[in-house]
Amino acid sequence: MSNYNWCHNPDCHKIETQSRVRGSGDNKVLRTRKIRVYNPDDPHIWDYFCNNNCLFSFLRKFCREVANLNPTTKPKETPIKVEKEKYESYRYNWNGSESRRVPYQATRTTIKSVDNA
Ligand SMILES: [Zn+2]
């Protein structure tokens, strides 16, 4: 199994950096960057793109194809329960010379997942 990939941005080889220069004398080229794959069993986006710029250049160019890998024509929903809970909290009032700690009734809203298993 290969431990390297070439950067998948089709324009990686057009970006002018020293790290892409290959060849000698009058036969120099800018070459697509080679990417070391550290763990083939645990694939990662950075196994395919040499940096953020190349990843987003690829996504700009192929956004439609990428979206069509997993067409989403309607929203999905996750059942939840919303719990509201009142609790005692404090705010600070400034009277011009000092701040005073004033208690008030606060509300905490928590989204709880519903176990559908
Ligand atoms: Zn690249």
Coordinates of N, CA and C and ligand atoms in Angstrom, one line a residue:
M1 N 0.8 -1.2 0.0 CA 0.0 0.0 0.0 C 0.9 1.3 0.0
S2 N 0.5 2.2 -0.8 CA 1.3 3.5 -0.9 C 1.1 4.3 0.3
N3 N 2.2 4.9 0.8 CA 2.1 5.7 1.9 C 2.1 7.2 1.6
Y4 N 1.9 7.5 0.2 CA 1.8 8.8 -0.2 C 0.6 9.1 -1.2
N5 N 0.1 10.3 -1.2 CA -0.8 10.7 -2.2 C -0.3 12.0 -2.8
W6 N -0.8 12.3 -4.0 CA -0.5 13.6 -4.6 C -1.6 14.5 -4.2
C7 N -1.4 15.7 -3.9 CA -2.4 16.7 -3.6 C -3.5 16.7 -4.7
H8 N -4.7 16.7 -4.3 CA -5.8 16.5 -5.2 C -6.3 17.9 -5.8
N9 N -5.8 19.0 -5.4 CA -6.1 20.3 -6.0 C -5.5 20.2 -7.4
P10 N -6.3 20.3 -8.5 CA -5.8 20.3 -9.9 C -4.8 21.4 -10.2
D11 N -4.8 22.4 -9.4 CA -3.9 23.6 -9.6 C -2.8 23.7 -8.6
C12 N -2.6 22.6 -7.8 CA -1.5 22.7 -6.8 C -0.1 23.0 -7.5
H13 N 0.1 22.4 -8.7 CA 1.4 22.6 -9.4 C 1.6 24.0 -10.0
K14 N 0.5 24.9 -9.8 CA 0.7 26.2 -10.4 C 1.0 27.2 -9.3
I15 N 1.0 26.8 -8.1 CA 1.3 27.7 -7.0 C 2.8 27.8 -6.8
E16 N 3.3 29.1 -6.8 CA 4.7 29.3 -6.8 C 5.3 29.3 -5.4
T17 N 5.8 28.1 -5.0 CA 6.5 28.0 -3.7 C 7.8 27.2 -3.9
Q18 N 8.8 27.4 -3.1 CA 10.0 26.6 -3.2 C 9.7 25.1 -3.0
S19 N 8.8 24.8 -2.2 CA 8.5 23.4 -1.9 C 8.0 22.6 -3.1
R20 N 7.6 23.3 -4.2 CA 7.1 22.7 -5.4 C 8.1 22.6 -6.5
V21 N 9.2 23.3 -6.3 CA 10.2 23.3 -7.4 C 11.0 22.0 -7.4
R22 N 11.0 21.4 -8.6 CA 11.7 20.1 -8.9 C 12.6 20.3 -10.1
G23 N 13.5 19.4 -10.3 CA 14.4 19.4 -11.5 C 15.7 20.2 -11.2
S24 N 16.5 20.3 -12.3 CA 17.8 21.0 -12.1 C 18.1 21.8 -13.4
G25 N 19.0 22.7 -13.2 CA 19.4 23.6 -14.3 C 18.2 24.3 -15.0
D26 N 18.1 24.1 -16.4 CA 17.1 24.7 -17.1 C 15.8 23.9 -17.2
N27 N 15.8 22.7 -16.5 CA 14.7 21.8 -16.6 C 13.9 21.8 -15.3
K28 N 13.6 23.0 -14.7 CA 12.9 23.1 -13.5 C 11.4 23.1 -13.7
V29 N 10.6 22.6 -12.8 CA 9.2 22.6 -12.9 C 8.6 22.9 -11.5
L30 N 7.3 23.3 -11.5 CA 6.6 23.3 -10.2 C 5.8 22.0 -10.3
R31 N 5.9 21.2 -9.2 CA 5.2 19.9 -9.2 C 4.2 19.9 -8.1
T32 N 3.1 19.2 -8.3 CA 2.1 18.9 -7.3 C 2.7 18.3 -6.1
R33 N 2.3 18.8 -4.9 CA 2.9 18.3 -3.7 C 2.5 16.9 -3.3
K34 N 3.5 16.1 -2.8 CA 3.3 14.8 -2.4 C 2.9 14.8 -0.9
I35 N 2.0 14.0 -0.5 CA 1.5 14.1 0.9 C 1.7 12.7 1.5
R36 N 2.4 12.7 2.7 CA 2.6 11.5 3.4 C 1.3 11.1 4.1
V37 N 0.9 9.8 3.9 CA -0.3 9.3 4.6 C 0.2 8.5 5.8
Y38 N -0.1 9.0 7.0 CA 0.4 8.4 8.2 C -0.4 7.2 8.6
N39 N -1.7 7.2 8.4 CA -2.5 6.1 8.9 C -3.6 5.8 7.9
P40 N -3.3 4.9 6.9 CA -4.3 4.6 5.8 C -5.6 4.0 6.4
D41 N -5.5 3.4 7.6 CA -6.8 2.8 8.2 C -7.7 3.9 8.8
D42 N -7.2 5.1 8.9 CA -8.0 6.1 9.5 C -7.9 7.4 8.6
P43 N -8.6 7.3 7.4 CA -8.4 8.4 6.4 C -8.8 9.7 6.9
H44 N -8.1 10.7 6.4 CA -8.2 12.1 6.9 C -8.2 13.0 5.7
I45 N -8.9 14.1 5.7 CA -8.9 15.1 4.6 C -7.5 15.5 4.2
W46 N -6.6 15.6 5.2 CA -5.2 16.1 4.9 C -4.4 15.0 4.4
D47 N -4.9 13.8 4.1 CA -4.2 12.8 3.3 C -4.3 13.1 1.8
Y48 N -5.2 14.0 1.5 CA -5.5 14.3 0.1 C -5.2 15.7 -0.4
F49 N -5.0 16.6 0.6 CA -4.7 18.0 0.2 C -3.5 18.5 1.0
C50 N -2.6 19.3 0.4 CA -1.4 19.7 1.1 C -1.6 20.8 2.0
N51 N -2.7 21.6 1.9 CA -3.0 22.6 2.8 C -4.5 23.2 2.6
N52 N -4.9 24.1 3.4 CA -6.2 24.7 3.4 C -6.5 25.3 2.0
N53 N -5.5 26.0 1.5 CA -5.7 26.7 0.2 C -6.0 25.7 -0.9
C54 N -5.3 24.6 -1.0 CA -5.6 23.5 -2.0 C -6.9 22.9 -1.8
L55 N -7.3 22.6 -0.5 CA -8.6 22.0 -0.2 C -9.7 22.9 -0.7
F56 N -9.6 24.2 -0.4 CA -10.7 25.1 -0.8 C -10.7 25.4 -2.3
S57 N -9.6 25.4 -2.9 CA -9.5 25.5 -4.4 C -10.3 24.3 -5.0
F58 N -10.0 23.1 -4.5 CA -10.7 21.9 -5.0 C -12.2 22.0 -4.8
L59 N -12.6 22.4 -3.6 CA -14.0 22.5 -3.3 C -14.7 23.6 -4.1
R60 N -14.0 24.7 -4.4 CA -14.6 25.7 -5.3 C -14.8 25.2 -6.7
K61 N -13.9 24.4 -7.2 CA -13.9 23.9 -8.5 C -14.9 22.7 -8.7
F62 N -15.0 21.9 -7.6 CA -15.9 20.7 -7.7 C -17.0 20.7 -6.7
C63 N -17.5 21.9 -6.3 CA -18.5 21.9 -5.2 C -19.8 21.1 -5.6
R64 N -20.2 21.2 -6.9 CA -21.4 20.5 -7.3 C -21.2 19.0 -7.2
E65 N -20.1 18.5 -7.7 CA -19.8 17.1 -7.6 C -19.7 16.6 -6.2
V66 N -19.1 17.4 -5.3 CA -18.9 17.0 -3.9 C -20.3 16.9 -3.3
A67 N -21.2 17.9 -3.5 CA -22.5 18.0 -3.0 C -23.3 16.8 -3.5
N68 N -23.1 16.4 -4.7 CA -23.9 15.3 -5.3 C -23.4 13.9 -4.8
L69 N -22.3 13.8 -4.1 CA -21.9 12.6 -3.4 C -22.9 12.2 -2.4
N70 N -23.6 13.2 -1.8 CA -24.6 12.9 -0.8 C -25.7 13.9 -0.9
P71 N -26.6 13.7 -2.0 CA -27.6 14.7 -2.3 C -28.5 14.9 -1.1
T72 N -28.8 16.1 -0.8 CA -29.7 16.5 0.4 C -30.8 17.4 -0.2
T73 N -32.0 16.7 -0.4 CA -33.1 17.4 -1.1 C -34.1 17.8 -0.1
K74 N -34.0 17.3 1.2 CA -34.9 17.8 2.2 C -34.2 17.7 3.5
P75 N -34.7 18.6 4.5 CA -34.0 18.6 5.7 C -34.2 17.3 6.5
K76 N -33.2 17.0 7.4 CA -33.4 15.9 8.3 C -33.7 16.5 9.6
E77 N -34.2 15.6 10.5 CA -34.6 16.1 11.9 C -34.1 15.2 12.9
T78 N -33.7 15.7 14.0 CA -33.3 15.0 15.2 C -34.3 15.3 16.3
P79 N -35.0 14.2 16.8 CA -35.9 14.5 17.9 C -35.2 14.9 19.2
I80 N -35.7 15.9 19.8 CA -35.1 16.5 21.1 C -36.1 16.8 22.1
K81 N -35.7 17.0 23.3 CA -36.6 17.7 24.3 C -35.9 18.9 24.8
V82 N -36.7 20.0 24.9 CA -36.1 21.3 25.3 C -36.5 21.5 26.8
E83 N -35.6 21.5 27.7 CA -35.9 21.7 29.1 C -35.5 23.1 29.5
K84 N -36.5 23.8 30.1 CA -36.2 25.1 30.7 C -36.2 25.0 32.2
E85 N -35.2 25.6 32.8 CA -35.0 25.5 34.2 C -34.6 26.8 34.8
K86 N -35.3 27.2 35.9 CA -35.1 28.5 36.5 C -34.0 28.3 37.6
Y87 N -33.1 29.3 37.7 CA -32.1 29.3 38.7 C -31.8 30.7 39.2
E88 N -31.2 30.7 40.4 CA -30.8 32.0 40.9 C -29.5 32.4 40.4
S89 N -29.4 33.6 39.8 CA -28.1 34.1 39.3 C -27.9 35.6 39.8
Y90 N -26.8 36.2 39.3 CA -26.5 37.6 39.7 C -26.1 38.4 38.5
R91 N -26.5 39.7 38.6 CA -25.9 40.6 37.7 C -25.3 41.8 38.5
Y92 N -24.5 42.6 37.8 CA -23.9 43.7 38.5 C -24.5 45.0 38.1
N93 N -24.9 45.8 39.0 CA -25.5 47.1 38.6 C -24.4 48.2 39.0
W94 N -24.2 49.1 38.1 CA -23.2 50.2 38.4 C -24.0 51.4 38.7
N95 N -23.8 52.0 39.8 CA -24.5 53.2 40.2 C -23.7 54.5 40.0
G96 N -22.6 54.4 39.3 CA -21.9 55.6 39.1 C -20.6 55.6 39.8
S97 N -20.5 55.0 41.0 CA -19.3 55.0 41.8 C -18.9 53.5 42.2
E98 N -19.9 52.6 42.3 CA -19.6 51.3 42.6 C -20.5 50.3 42.0
S99 N -20.1 49.1 41.8 CA -21.1 48.1 41.3 C -21.6 47.2 42.4
R100 N -22.9 46.9 42.3 CA -23.5 46.1 43.3 C -24.0 44.8 42.7
R101 N -23.8 43.7 43.4 CA -24.2 42.4 43.0 C -25.7 42.2 43.3
V102 N -26.6 42.0 42.2 CA -28.0 41.9 42.4 C -28.5 40.6 42.0
P103 N -29.2 39.8 42.8 CA -29.7 38.5 42.4 C -30.9 38.7 41.5
Y104 N -31.1 37.7 40.6 CA -32.3 37.7 39.7 C -32.5 36.3 39.3
Q105 N -33.8 36.0 38.9 CA -34.2 34.7 38.5 C -33.8 34.5 37.0
A106 N -32.9 33.6 36.7 CA -32.4 33.4 35.4 C -33.1 32.1 34.8
T107 N -33.1 31.9 33.5 CA -33.6 30.7 32.9 C -32.5 30.0 32.1
R108 N -32.4 28.8 32.3 CA -31.4 28.0 31.5 C -32.2 27.1 30.6
T109 N -31.9 27.1 29.3 CA -32.5 26.2 28.3 C -31.5 25.2 27.9
T110 N -31.9 23.9 28.0 CA -31.0 22.8 27.7 C -31.7 21.9 26.6
I111 N -31.0 21.6 25.6 CA -31.5 20.7 24.5 C -31.0 19.3 24.9
K112 N -31.9 18.4 25.1 CA -31.6 17.0 25.5 C -31.9 16.1 24.3
S113 N -31.1 15.2 24.0 CA -31.4 14.2 22.9 C -32.4 13.2 23.4
V114 N -33.2 12.7 22.5 CA -34.2 11.6 22.8 C -33.6 10.3 22.4
D115 N -33.6 9.4 23.2 CA -33.0 8.0 22.9 C -34.1 7.3 22.1
N116 N -33.8 7.0 20.8 CA -34.8 6.3 20.0 C -34.4 4.8 19.8
A117 N -33.4 4.4 20.5 CA -32.9 3.0 20.3 C -33.9 1.9 20.7
Ligands
ZN1 ZN -1.7 21.2 -2.9

